[in-house]
CSV table of C-alpha atoms and ligand atoms in Angstrom, one decimal:
chain,number,residue,atom,x,y,z
A,1,UNK,CA,-2.2,21.0,66.2
A,2,UNK,CA,-2.3,24.7,65.6
A,3,UNK,CA,-2.5,26.9,68.6
A,4,UNK,CA,-5.6,29.0,68.7
A,5,UNK,CA,-4.5,32.4,69.8
A,6,UNK,CA,-8.1,33.5,70.2
A,7,UNK,CA,-9.3,30.7,72.4
A,8,UNK,CA,-10.5,32.2,75.7
A,9,UNK,CA,-8.0,31.4,78.5
A,10,UNK,CA,-9.4,31.6,82.0
A,11,UNK,CA,-7.6,34.0,84.2
A,12,UNK,CA,-4.9,32.2,86.2
A,13,UNK,CA,-5.0,29.2,83.9
A,14,UNK,CA,-1.9,27.0,84.2
A,15,UNK,CA,-1.3,24.6,81.4
A,16,UNK,CA,0.6,22.1,83.5
A,17,UNK,CA,-0.9,22.1,86.9
A,18,UNK,CA,1.1,19.2,88.3
A,19,UNK,CA,4.5,20.5,89.5
A,20,UNK,CA,6.9,17.8,90.6
A,21,UNK,CA,9.5,19.0,93.1
A,22,UNK,CA,12.5,17.8,95.0
A,23,UNK,CA,12.2,19.2,98.5
A,24,UNK,CA,15.6,18.4,99.9
A,25,UNK,CA,16.2,17.8,103.6
A,26,UNK,CA,15.9,21.3,104.9
A,27,UNK,CA,12.5,22.1,103.4
A,28,UNK,CA,10.6,20.2,106.1
A,29,UNK,CA,12.7,21.4,109.0
A,30,UNK,CA,14.9,24.5,109.2
A,31,UNK,CA,13.3,25.9,106.1
A,32,UNK,CA,9.8,25.0,107.0
A,33,UNK,CA,8.6,28.5,106.6
A,34,UNK,CA,9.9,28.4,103.0
A,35,UNK,CA,8.1,25.1,102.4
A,36,UNK,CA,4.7,26.3,103.7
A,37,UNK,CA,4.8,29.6,101.9
A,38,UNK,CA,5.7,27.7,98.8
A,39,UNK,CA,2.7,25.5,99.0
A,40,UNK,CA,0.5,28.5,99.3
A,41,UNK,CA,2.2,30.1,96.4
A,42,UNK,CA,1.6,27.1,94.2
A,43,UNK,CA,-2.0,26.9,95.3
A,44,UNK,CA,-2.5,30.4,94.1
A,45,UNK,CA,-1.7,29.6,90.5
A,46,UNK,CA,-3.7,26.4,90.8
A,47,UNK,CA,-0.9,24.0,90.5
A,48,UNK,CA,-0.6,20.9,92.4
A,49,UNK,CA,2.8,20.3,94.0
A,50,UNK,CA,3.8,16.8,94.1
A,51,UNK,CA,6.9,15.5,95.8
A,52,UNK,CA,9.3,13.2,94.0
A,53,UNK,CA,8.5,9.9,95.5
A,54,UNK,CA,11.0,8.3,97.8
A,55,UNK,CA,13.6,11.0,97.2
A,56,UNK,CA,16.9,10.8,99.1
A,57,UNK,CA,19.3,13.4,100.3
A,58,UNK,CA,21.4,14.8,97.4
A,59,UNK,CA,24.5,14.4,99.5
A,60,UNK,CA,24.9,18.2,100.1
A,61,UNK,CA,28.4,19.4,100.7
A,62,UNK,CA,29.7,16.4,102.7
A,63,UNK,CA,29.3,13.9,99.9
A,64,UNK,CA,31.2,15.7,97.3
A,65,UNK,CA,33.7,16.8,99.9
A,66,UNK,CA,34.9,13.3,100.6
A,67,UNK,CA,33.8,11.0,97.9
A,68,UNK,CA,32.9,12.3,94.4
A,69,UNK,CA,31.3,9.1,93.2
A,70,UNK,CA,29.1,9.0,96.2
A,71,UNK,CA,27.9,12.5,95.5
A,72,UNK,CA,27.1,11.7,91.9
A,73,UNK,CA,25.3,8.5,92.7
A,74,UNK,CA,23.2,9.9,95.6
A,75,UNK,CA,22.1,12.7,93.4
A,76,UNK,CA,21.8,10.3,90.5
A,77,UNK,CA,19.3,8.1,92.3
A,78,UNK,CA,16.9,11.0,92.4
A,79,UNK,CA,17.3,11.5,88.7
A,80,UNK,CA,16.6,7.8,88.0
A,81,UNK,CA,13.5,8.0,90.3
A,82,UNK,CA,12.2,11.0,88.4
A,83,UNK,CA,12.7,9.1,85.1
A,84,UNK,CA,10.9,6.0,86.6
A,85,UNK,CA,8.0,8.3,87.7
A,86,UNK,CA,7.8,9.8,84.3
A,87,UNK,CA,8.7,13.3,85.5
A,88,UNK,CA,9.9,15.7,82.7
A,89,UNK,CA,10.5,18.8,84.8
A,90,UNK,CA,11.8,18.5,88.3
A,91,UNK,CA,11.7,21.6,90.3
A,92,UNK,CA,14.4,21.9,93.0
A,93,UNK,CA,13.8,24.1,96.0
A,94,UNK,CA,17.3,24.6,97.5
A,95,UNK,CA,20.1,26.2,95.4
A,96,UNK,CA,22.6,23.8,96.8
A,97,UNK,CA,20.6,20.7,96.0
A,98,UNK,CA,20.0,22.2,92.6
A,99,UNK,CA,23.8,22.4,91.9
A,100,UNK,CA,24.3,18.9,93.2
A,101,UNK,CA,21.6,17.4,91.0
A,102,UNK,CA,22.7,19.4,87.9
A,103,UNK,CA,26.3,18.4,88.4
A,104,UNK,CA,25.2,14.8,88.7
A,105,UNK,CA,23.1,14.9,85.6
A,106,UNK,CA,25.9,16.4,83.6
A,107,UNK,CA,28.5,14.0,84.9
A,108,UNK,CA,26.3,11.0,84.3
A,109,UNK,CA,25.6,12.0,80.7
A,110,UNK,CA,29.3,12.6,80.0
A,111,UNK,CA,30.8,9.7,81.9
A,112,UNK,CA,29.8,6.2,80.9
A,113,UNK,CA,31.6,4.6,83.8
A,114,UNK,CA,29.9,6.6,86.4
A,115,UNK,CA,26.5,5.9,84.8
A,116,UNK,CA,27.4,2.2,84.9
A,117,UNK,CA,28.2,2.5,88.6
A,118,UNK,CA,24.8,4.0,89.1
A,119,UNK,CA,23.2,1.1,87.3
A,120,UNK,CA,25.0,-1.3,89.5
A,121,UNK,CA,23.6,0.4,92.6
A,122,UNK,CA,20.0,1.2,91.6
A,123,UNK,CA,19.4,-1.1,88.6
A,124,UNK,CA,19.0,1.6,85.9
A,125,UNK,CA,21.2,4.1,84.1
A,126,UNK,CA,20.2,7.7,83.9
A,127,UNK,CA,18.9,8.5,80.4
A,128,UNK,CA,19.1,12.2,80.6
A,129,UNK,CA,15.4,13.0,80.1
A,130,UNK,CA,14.8,15.1,83.3
A,131,UNK,CA,14.8,18.8,83.1
A,132,UNK,CA,16.1,20.2,86.4
A,133,UNK,CA,14.8,23.6,87.2
A,134,UNK,CA,15.1,25.9,90.1
A,135,UNK,CA,11.7,26.5,91.7
A,136,UNK,CA,11.5,30.1,90.9
A,137,UNK,CA,11.5,29.2,87.3
A,138,UNK,CA,8.0,28.0,87.9
A,139,UNK,CA,7.3,31.6,87.2
A,140,UNK,CA,6.8,31.6,83.5
A,141,UNK,CA,5.8,35.1,82.6
A,142,UNK,CA,2.1,34.3,82.6
A,143,UNK,CA,2.3,32.7,86.1
A,144,UNK,CA,4.2,35.5,87.5
A,145,UNK,CA,1.4,37.8,86.3
A,146,UNK,CA,-1.0,35.7,88.3
A,147,UNK,CA,0.9,36.6,91.4
A,148,UNK,CA,1.2,40.2,90.4
A,149,UNK,CA,-2.6,40.4,89.9
A,150,UNK,CA,-3.2,38.8,93.2
A,151,UNK,CA,-1.4,41.5,95.3
A,152,UNK,CA,-3.9,43.0,97.7
A,153,UNK,CA,-1.4,44.1,100.3
A,154,UNK,CA,1.5,45.8,98.6
A,155,UNK,CA,4.5,45.6,100.9
A,156,UNK,CA,5.1,49.3,101.0
A,157,UNK,CA,7.8,50.2,103.5
A,158,UNK,CA,9.9,47.1,103.1
A,159,UNK,CA,13.3,48.0,101.8
A,160,UNK,CA,15.1,44.9,100.9
A,161,UNK,CA,18.4,43.8,99.4
A,162,UNK,CA,18.4,40.7,97.2
A,163,UNK,CA,20.8,38.2,98.7
A,164,UNK,CA,21.5,35.5,96.1
A,165,UNK,CA,24.2,33.8,98.0
A,166,UNK,CA,26.8,31.6,96.3
A,167,UNK,CA,25.1,29.0,94.4
A,168,UNK,CA,21.9,30.4,93.0
A,169,UNK,CA,23.5,31.8,89.9
A,170,UNK,CA,27.0,30.3,90.0
A,171,UNK,CA,28.7,29.1,88.0
A,172,UNK,CA,26.5,29.8,85.0
A,173,UNK,CA,27.6,26.8,83.0
A,174,UNK,CA,26.2,24.6,85.8
A,175,UNK,CA,23.1,26.5,86.8
A,176,UNK,CA,22.3,27.3,83.2
A,177,UNK,CA,20.8,30.6,84.1
A,178,UNK,CA,21.5,33.5,81.9
A,179,UNK,CA,22.5,35.4,85.0
A,180,UNK,CA,21.9,39.1,84.5
A,181,UNK,CA,18.4,38.9,83.0
A,182,UNK,CA,17.5,36.3,85.6
A,183,UNK,CA,18.6,38.6,88.4
A,184,UNK,CA,16.7,41.5,86.9
A,185,UNK,CA,13.6,39.3,86.6
A,186,UNK,CA,13.8,38.4,90.3
A,187,UNK,CA,14.3,42.0,91.2
A,188,UNK,CA,11.4,43.2,89.2
A,189,UNK,CA,9.3,40.4,90.7
A,190,UNK,CA,10.1,41.3,94.2
A,191,UNK,CA,9.4,44.9,93.4
A,192,UNK,CA,6.0,44.0,92.0
A,193,UNK,CA,5.2,42.7,95.5
A,194,UNK,CA,5.6,46.3,96.6
A,195,UNK,CA,9.1,45.9,98.1
A,196,UNK,CA,11.6,48.6,97.4
A,197,UNK,CA,14.9,46.9,96.4
A,198,UNK,CA,18.2,48.5,97.0
A,199,UNK,CA,21.5,48.3,95.2
A,200,UNK,CA,24.4,46.8,97.1
A,201,UNK,CA,27.6,44.9,96.4
A,202,UNK,CA,27.1,41.9,98.6
A,203,UNK,CA,24.4,40.0,96.9
A,204,UNK,CA,26.6,37.0,96.1
A,205,UNK,CA,29.0,37.0,99.1
A,206,UNK,CA,29.1,33.6,100.7
A,207,UNK,CA,27.4,33.3,104.1
A,208,UNK,CA,29.9,30.7,105.3
A,209,UNK,CA,27.5,27.8,104.7
A,210,UNK,CA,28.2,24.8,106.9
A,211,UNK,CA,31.1,26.4,108.6
A,212,UNK,CA,28.5,27.9,110.8
A,213,UNK,CA,28.8,24.8,112.9
A,214,UNK,CA,32.5,24.1,112.7
A,215,UNK,CA,33.9,27.7,112.5
A,216,UNK,CA,31.2,29.8,114.1
A,217,UNK,CA,33.5,32.8,114.7
A,218,UNK,CA,34.4,33.1,111.1
A,219,UNK,CA,30.9,32.8,110.0
A,220,UNK,CA,29.9,35.5,112.5
A,221,UNK,CA,32.3,37.9,110.9
A,222,UNK,CA,31.1,37.0,107.3
A,223,UNK,CA,27.5,37.6,108.3
A,224,UNK,CA,28.4,40.8,110.1
A,225,UNK,CA,30.0,42.2,107.1
A,226,UNK,CA,27.1,41.3,104.8
A,227,UNK,CA,24.5,42.5,107.1
A,228,UNK,CA,26.3,45.7,107.9
A,229,UNK,CA,26.4,46.5,104.2
A,230,UNK,CA,22.7,45.8,103.9
A,231,UNK,CA,22.0,48.2,106.8
A,232,UNK,CA,24.3,50.8,105.3
A,233,UNK,CA,22.4,51.0,102.0
A,234,UNK,CA,19.2,51.4,104.2
A,235,UNK,CA,17.7,48.0,104.1
A,236,UNK,CA,15.2,46.9,106.7
A,237,UNK,CA,15.1,43.3,105.5
A,238,UNK,CA,16.9,40.9,103.3
A,239,UNK,CA,15.5,38.6,100.7
A,240,UNK,CA,17.0,35.2,100.4
A,241,UNK,CA,16.7,32.2,98.1
A,242,UNK,CA,18.5,29.6,100.0
A,243,UNK,CA,17.6,27.8,103.3
A,244,UNK,CA,21.1,27.8,104.5
A,245,UNK,CA,21.7,31.5,103.8
A,246,UNK,CA,18.5,32.4,105.5
A,247,UNK,CA,19.3,30.6,108.7
A,248,UNK,CA,22.9,31.9,108.8
A,249,UNK,CA,21.8,35.4,108.2
A,250,UNK,CA,19.2,35.4,110.9
A,251,UNK,CA,21.1,33.4,113.4
A,252,UNK,CA,24.8,34.4,113.0
A,253,UNK,CA,26.7,37.6,113.3
A,254,UNK,CA,27.7,39.3,116.5
A,255,UNK,CA,28.3,42.9,115.9
A,256,UNK,CA,25.6,43.9,113.5
A,257,UNK,CA,21.9,44.2,114.4
A,258,UNK,CA,20.0,41.3,112.9
A,259,UNK,CA,17.5,41.9,110.1
A,260,UNK,CA,14.5,39.7,109.1
A,261,UNK,CA,15.3,37.6,106.1
A,262,UNK,CA,12.4,36.7,103.9
A,263,UNK,CA,12.0,34.2,101.1
A,264,UNK,CA,10.4,35.3,97.9
A,265,UNK,CA,7.5,33.0,98.5
A,266,UNK,CA,6.9,34.6,101.8
A,267,UNK,CA,6.7,38.0,100.2
A,268,UNK,CA,4.1,36.6,97.8
A,269,UNK,CA,2.2,35.2,100.7
A,270,UNK,CA,2.1,38.5,102.5
A,271,UNK,CA,1.4,40.6,99.5
A,272,UNK,CA,-1.4,38.4,98.3
A,273,UNK,CA,-2.6,37.7,101.8
A,274,UNK,CA,-2.5,34.0,101.4
A,275,UNK,CA,-3.9,31.9,104.2
A,276,UNK,CA,-1.7,30.9,107.1
A,277,UNK,CA,0.8,33.7,106.5
A,278,UNK,CA,0.9,34.4,110.2
A,279,UNK,CA,1.9,30.8,110.9
A,280,UNK,CA,5.2,30.8,109.0
A,281,UNK,CA,6.0,34.4,109.8
A,282,UNK,CA,6.3,33.3,113.4
A,283,UNK,CA,8.9,30.7,112.6
A,284,UNK,CA,11.5,33.3,111.8
A,285,UNK,CA,14.5,33.5,114.1
A,286,UNK,CA,14.5,37.2,113.8
A,287,UNK,CA,10.9,38.1,114.4
A,288,UNK,CA,9.7,40.2,111.5
A,289,UNK,CA,6.4,41.1,113.1
A,290,UNK,CA,7.6,44.4,114.5
A,291,UNK,CA,8.8,45.6,111.2
A,292,UNK,CA,5.6,44.5,109.5
A,293,UNK,CA,3.4,46.1,112.1
A,294,UNK,CA,5.3,49.4,111.8
A,295,UNK,CA,4.2,49.5,108.2
A,296,UNK,CA,0.8,48.1,108.7
A,297,UNK,CA,1.5,45.0,106.7
A,298,UNK,CA,0.3,42.3,109.0
B,1,UNK,CA,60.5,17.8,102.1
B,2,UNK,CA,59.7,15.1,99.7
B,3,UNK,CA,59.0,16.2,96.1
B,4,UNK,CA,56.4,14.1,94.4
B,5,UNK,CA,56.1,14.7,90.6
B,6,UNK,CA,53.2,12.4,90.1
B,7,UNK,CA,51.0,14.2,92.6
B,8,UNK,CA,49.7,16.9,90.3
B,9,UNK,CA,48.9,14.4,87.6
B,10,UNK,CA,46.9,12.4,90.0
B,11,UNK,CA,44.9,15.4,91.1
B,12,UNK,CA,44.4,16.4,87.5
B,13,UNK,CA,43.0,13.0,86.7
B,14,UNK,CA,40.6,13.0,89.6
B,15,UNK,CA,39.4,16.5,89.3
B,16,UNK,CA,39.3,16.8,85.5
B,17,UNK,CA,41.3,20.0,85.7
B,18,UNK,CA,44.5,21.2,84.0
B,19,UNK,CA,46.6,23.2,86.4
B,20,UNK,CA,49.1,24.2,83.7
B,21,UNK,CA,46.4,26.8,82.8
B,22,UNK,CA,46.8,28.6,86.1
B,23,UNK,CA,49.0,31.7,85.9
B,24,UNK,CA,48.7,32.6,89.5
B,25,UNK,CA,46.8,35.8,89.1
B,26,UNK,CA,45.2,35.1,92.5
B,27,UNK,CA,41.7,36.1,91.4
B,28,UNK,CA,40.5,32.9,93.1
B,29,UNK,CA,42.2,33.7,96.4
B,30,UNK,CA,41.1,37.3,96.3
B,31,UNK,CA,37.4,36.5,96.3
B,32,UNK,CA,37.5,33.5,98.6
B,33,UNK,CA,35.3,34.1,101.6
B,34,UNK,CA,37.3,31.8,103.9
B,35,UNK,CA,40.9,32.8,102.8
B,36,UNK,CA,41.3,34.4,106.3
B,37,UNK,CA,41.2,31.0,107.9
B,38,UNK,CA,43.1,29.1,105.3
B,39,UNK,CA,46.7,28.2,105.9
B,40,UNK,CA,47.4,28.3,102.2
B,41,UNK,CA,45.4,30.3,99.6
B,42,UNK,CA,43.8,28.4,96.8
B,43,UNK,CA,46.3,29.4,94.2
B,44,UNK,CA,49.1,28.6,96.6
B,45,UNK,CA,47.7,25.1,96.8
B,46,UNK,CA,48.0,24.9,93.0
B,47,UNK,CA,51.6,26.1,93.2
B,48,UNK,CA,52.4,23.6,95.9
B,49,UNK,CA,51.1,20.8,93.7
B,50,UNK,CA,53.2,22.1,90.9
B,51,UNK,CA,56.2,21.9,93.2
B,52,UNK,CA,55.2,18.4,94.2
B,53,UNK,CA,54.5,19.1,97.9
B,54,UNK,CA,52.2,16.2,98.4
B,55,UNK,CA,52.2,15.9,102.1
B,56,UNK,CA,52.0,19.6,102.8
B,57,UNK,CA,48.9,19.9,100.5
B,58,UNK,CA,47.1,16.8,101.8
B,59,UNK,CA,47.6,17.8,105.4
B,60,UNK,CA,46.6,21.4,104.9
B,61,UNK,CA,43.7,23.0,106.6
B,62,UNK,CA,42.7,24.9,103.4
B,63,UNK,CA,41.4,21.9,101.7
B,64,UNK,CA,38.9,21.3,104.5
B,65,UNK,CA,38.0,24.9,105.0
B,66,UNK,CA,36.9,25.4,101.4
B,67,UNK,CA,33.0,25.4,101.4
B,68,UNK,CA,32.6,25.0,97.7
B,69,UNK,CA,31.0,28.3,97.2
B,70,UNK,CA,32.3,28.6,93.6
B,71,UNK,CA,33.4,32.3,93.9
B,72,UNK,CA,36.8,31.3,92.7
B,73,UNK,CA,35.5,29.5,89.6
B,74,UNK,CA,33.4,32.4,88.5
B,75,UNK,CA,36.5,34.7,88.8
B,76,UNK,CA,39.2,32.5,87.3
B,77,UNK,CA,40.1,33.8,83.9
B,78,UNK,CA,41.1,30.2,82.9
B,79,UNK,CA,38.2,28.5,84.5
B,80,UNK,CA,40.3,26.4,86.7
B,81,UNK,CA,37.8,24.7,88.9
B,82,UNK,CA,39.3,25.1,92.3
B,83,UNK,CA,36.4,23.4,94.3
B,84,UNK,CA,36.8,20.3,92.2
B,85,UNK,CA,40.4,20.3,93.0
B,86,UNK,CA,39.6,20.6,96.7
B,87,UNK,CA,37.2,17.7,96.4
B,88,UNK,CA,39.9,15.6,94.9
B,89,UNK,CA,42.4,16.6,97.5
B,90,UNK,CA,40.2,15.7,100.4
B,91,UNK,CA,39.4,12.4,98.8
B,92,UNK,CA,43.1,11.7,98.5
B,93,UNK,CA,43.8,12.8,102.0
B,94,UNK,CA,41.3,10.4,103.4
B,95,UNK,CA,42.4,7.5,101.2
B,96,UNK,CA,46.0,8.0,102.2
B,97,UNK,CA,45.2,8.3,105.9
B,98,UNK,CA,47.3,11.4,106.4
B,99,UNK,CA,46.8,13.7,109.4
B,100,UNK,CA,43.6,15.6,108.7
B,101,UNK,CA,44.1,19.4,108.8
B,102,UNK,CA,40.7,20.2,110.2
B,103,UNK,CA,39.4,17.2,112.2
B,104,UNK,CA,36.1,19.0,113.2
B,105,UNK,CA,35.1,19.7,109.7
B,106,UNK,CA,35.8,16.1,108.7
B,107,UNK,CA,33.7,15.0,111.7
B,108,UNK,CA,30.9,17.2,110.4
B,109,UNK,CA,31.0,15.6,107.0
B,110,UNK,CA,31.2,12.1,108.5
B,111,UNK,CA,28.3,12.5,110.8
B,112,UNK,CA,26.2,14.0,108.1
B,113,UNK,CA,26.9,11.1,105.8
B,114,UNK,CA,26.1,8.6,108.5
B,115,UNK,CA,22.6,10.1,108.6
B,116,UNK,CA,22.3,9.7,104.8
B,117,UNK,CA,23.5,6.1,105.2
B,118,UNK,CA,21.1,5.4,108.0
B,119,UNK,CA,17.9,6.8,106.5
B,120,UNK,CA,18.7,8.2,103.1
B,121,UNK,CA,17.8,11.6,104.5
B,122,UNK,CA,19.2,13.8,107.2
B,123,UNK,CA,17.5,14.1,110.5
B,124,UNK,CA,18.9,17.4,111.6
B,125,UNK,CA,18.2,17.1,115.3
B,126,UNK,CA,20.2,13.9,115.6
B,127,UNK,CA,22.8,15.1,113.3
B,128,UNK,CA,23.5,18.2,115.3
B,129,UNK,CA,23.5,16.2,118.6
B,130,UNK,CA,25.9,13.7,117.2
B,131,UNK,CA,28.2,16.2,115.8
B,132,UNK,CA,28.3,18.0,119.1
B,133,UNK,CA,29.0,14.8,121.0
B,134,UNK,CA,31.8,13.8,118.6
B,135,UNK,CA,33.5,17.2,118.8
B,136,UNK,CA,32.7,17.8,122.5
B,137,UNK,CA,31.4,21.2,121.7
B,138,UNK,CA,28.2,20.3,123.5
B,139,UNK,CA,27.4,23.6,125.1
B,140,UNK,CA,28.5,26.1,122.5
B,141,UNK,CA,25.6,27.3,120.6
B,142,UNK,CA,22.9,25.6,122.6
B,143,UNK,CA,20.9,28.8,122.4
B,144,UNK,CA,20.5,28.8,118.6
B,145,UNK,CA,19.6,25.1,118.5
B,146,UNK,CA,16.9,25.6,121.1
B,147,UNK,CA,15.6,28.6,119.3
B,148,UNK,CA,15.1,26.6,116.2
B,149,UNK,CA,13.5,23.8,118.1
B,150,UNK,CA,10.9,26.1,119.8
B,151,UNK,CA,10.2,27.9,116.6
B,152,UNK,CA,9.2,24.6,115.0
B,153,UNK,CA,12.1,24.7,112.7
B,154,UNK,CA,13.6,21.4,113.5
B,155,UNK,CA,11.9,18.2,112.7
B,156,UNK,CA,10.8,16.2,115.7
B,157,UNK,CA,10.7,12.8,113.9
B,158,UNK,CA,13.1,11.4,111.3
B,159,UNK,CA,12.0,10.5,107.8
B,160,UNK,CA,13.4,7.7,105.9
B,161,UNK,CA,13.7,6.5,102.3
B,162,UNK,CA,11.6,3.4,101.6
B,163,UNK,CA,14.1,1.7,99.4
B,164,UNK,CA,16.9,2.0,101.8
B,165,UNK,CA,18.6,-1.0,100.2
B,166,UNK,CA,19.4,1.2,97.2
B,167,UNK,CA,21.1,3.8,99.4
B,168,UNK,CA,23.1,1.0,101.1
B,169,UNK,CA,24.1,-0.3,97.6
B,170,UNK,CA,25.2,3.2,96.5
B,171,UNK,CA,27.5,3.3,99.5
B,172,UNK,CA,28.8,-0.1,98.8
B,173,UNK,CA,29.7,0.6,95.1
B,174,UNK,CA,31.4,3.9,96.1
B,175,UNK,CA,33.3,2.7,99.2
B,176,UNK,CA,33.6,-1.0,98.7
B,177,UNK,CA,32.0,-3.6,100.9
B,178,UNK,CA,32.6,-3.1,104.6
C,301,SF4,S1,42.1,32.5,89.4
C,301,SF4,FE1,42.6,30.8,88.1
C,301,SF4,S2,44.4,31.4,87.0
C,301,SF4,FE2,44.2,32.8,88.6
C,301,SF4,S3,45.4,32.0,90.3
C,301,SF4,FE3,43.4,31.2,90.6
C,301,SF4,S4,43.3,29.2,89.5
C,301,SF4,FE4,45.1,30.3,88.8
C,302,SF4,S1,35.0,27.4,96.4
C,302,SF4,FE1,36.4,27.1,98.1
C,302,SF4,S2,38.4,28.0,97.4
C,302,SF4,FE2,36.8,28.7,96.0
C,302,SF4,S3,36.2,30.7,96.8
C,302,SF4,FE3,34.8,29.2,97.7
C,302,SF4,S4,35.7,28.6,99.6
C,302,SF4,FE4,37.3,29.6,98.5
């Protein structure tokens, strides 16, 4: 059927309102603020977020660290579930889960033996039909515009550095992002929420990830260095994309003064004055309310 | 020291990497965020494998300290995938029952995977408690855990996967029946 370019499109219309997502273990706990702001964000564009049914942990770092097959099969089960549930696009919230699922999808398609192993465990091979996408990719140009138009409280006064962390864009042949344009897009998006973004050189430095528990001293020094640089370029907040980075940045570090670390979805929530903003703002480990009050943003 | 010529082939096989491509430019090591606490740098591990130093590599701390951040891969001019190499090396170390270079990190992984095995998902509260019990680091860091708890950032009740038998089966085909 030909597309009718002249057909009236209601403002905020989203062609595929049902968005299936893989939450990952942290979304409902340590990253609950991310989760809640995300639901609000989705509601704004009129999409319906639906969880992948019966999803399991992707295995995170521990699985691939000690048993590569286990990592592929744990992540692989989620892919099979998605196929069984007829899901074409599966949005993944956490960058680390994203890399695990992507890696599994690639490996399973390339390695017959591993796919056979998966079949032995869950009764079905992965056919390769699921498109894995990072949740911020929800923002097709038109949807991002919906957010832009909904801004009623531009976050003037927030000066932030974009902190991508390790895995959001790396390595490109796994994430599939065309990195530079993607980074630019995220930056311009953050800016359209009224936040001033600053240049710095530490956007992809590792936060120390799970060593926060096993090697806290080392992670303190990593975080100190990153945060110190954020402060030096004049940032009063950081913008993070990964639940683990966010917690490490707010919780760790000894010698640099903590900064509030926001998720992009939280910025949207505040800038568009979405309901219940106050609720997840309070969950921060570094209370951002002082900063927000200073600039009359609450 | 025992020289083991077959070692590097084994690791190549498991990790899908060709270490002959490495020319020891050290780009991987230079950008590694945890090189400070490694006993050998990533490219030194490659070199040691080339020299057949099996035991030294498998008992190293470096292989456990690597967090898989992929900084090294992005920087390697030859796309040697160091984190895949590290995965393969830890796997071998466990299989061969050598002395583990960083027992606490291994405990961390093990307790995490026990959670996965039990429910298919990770219940962070129990996971942290068990890790702390196992490593006897009970009172370090209580403050931050409590802070997360009071801020409502730790789940109070565990969730589990419905078809747990599939998770068990996955474990079985990967680890063999217990
Ligand atoms: S960056 Fe690549 S080529 Fe250079 S030393 Fe490391 S593994 Fe070898
Ligand atoms: S993946 Fe491992 S070896 Fe490579 S830079 Fe990161 S921590 Fe270092």
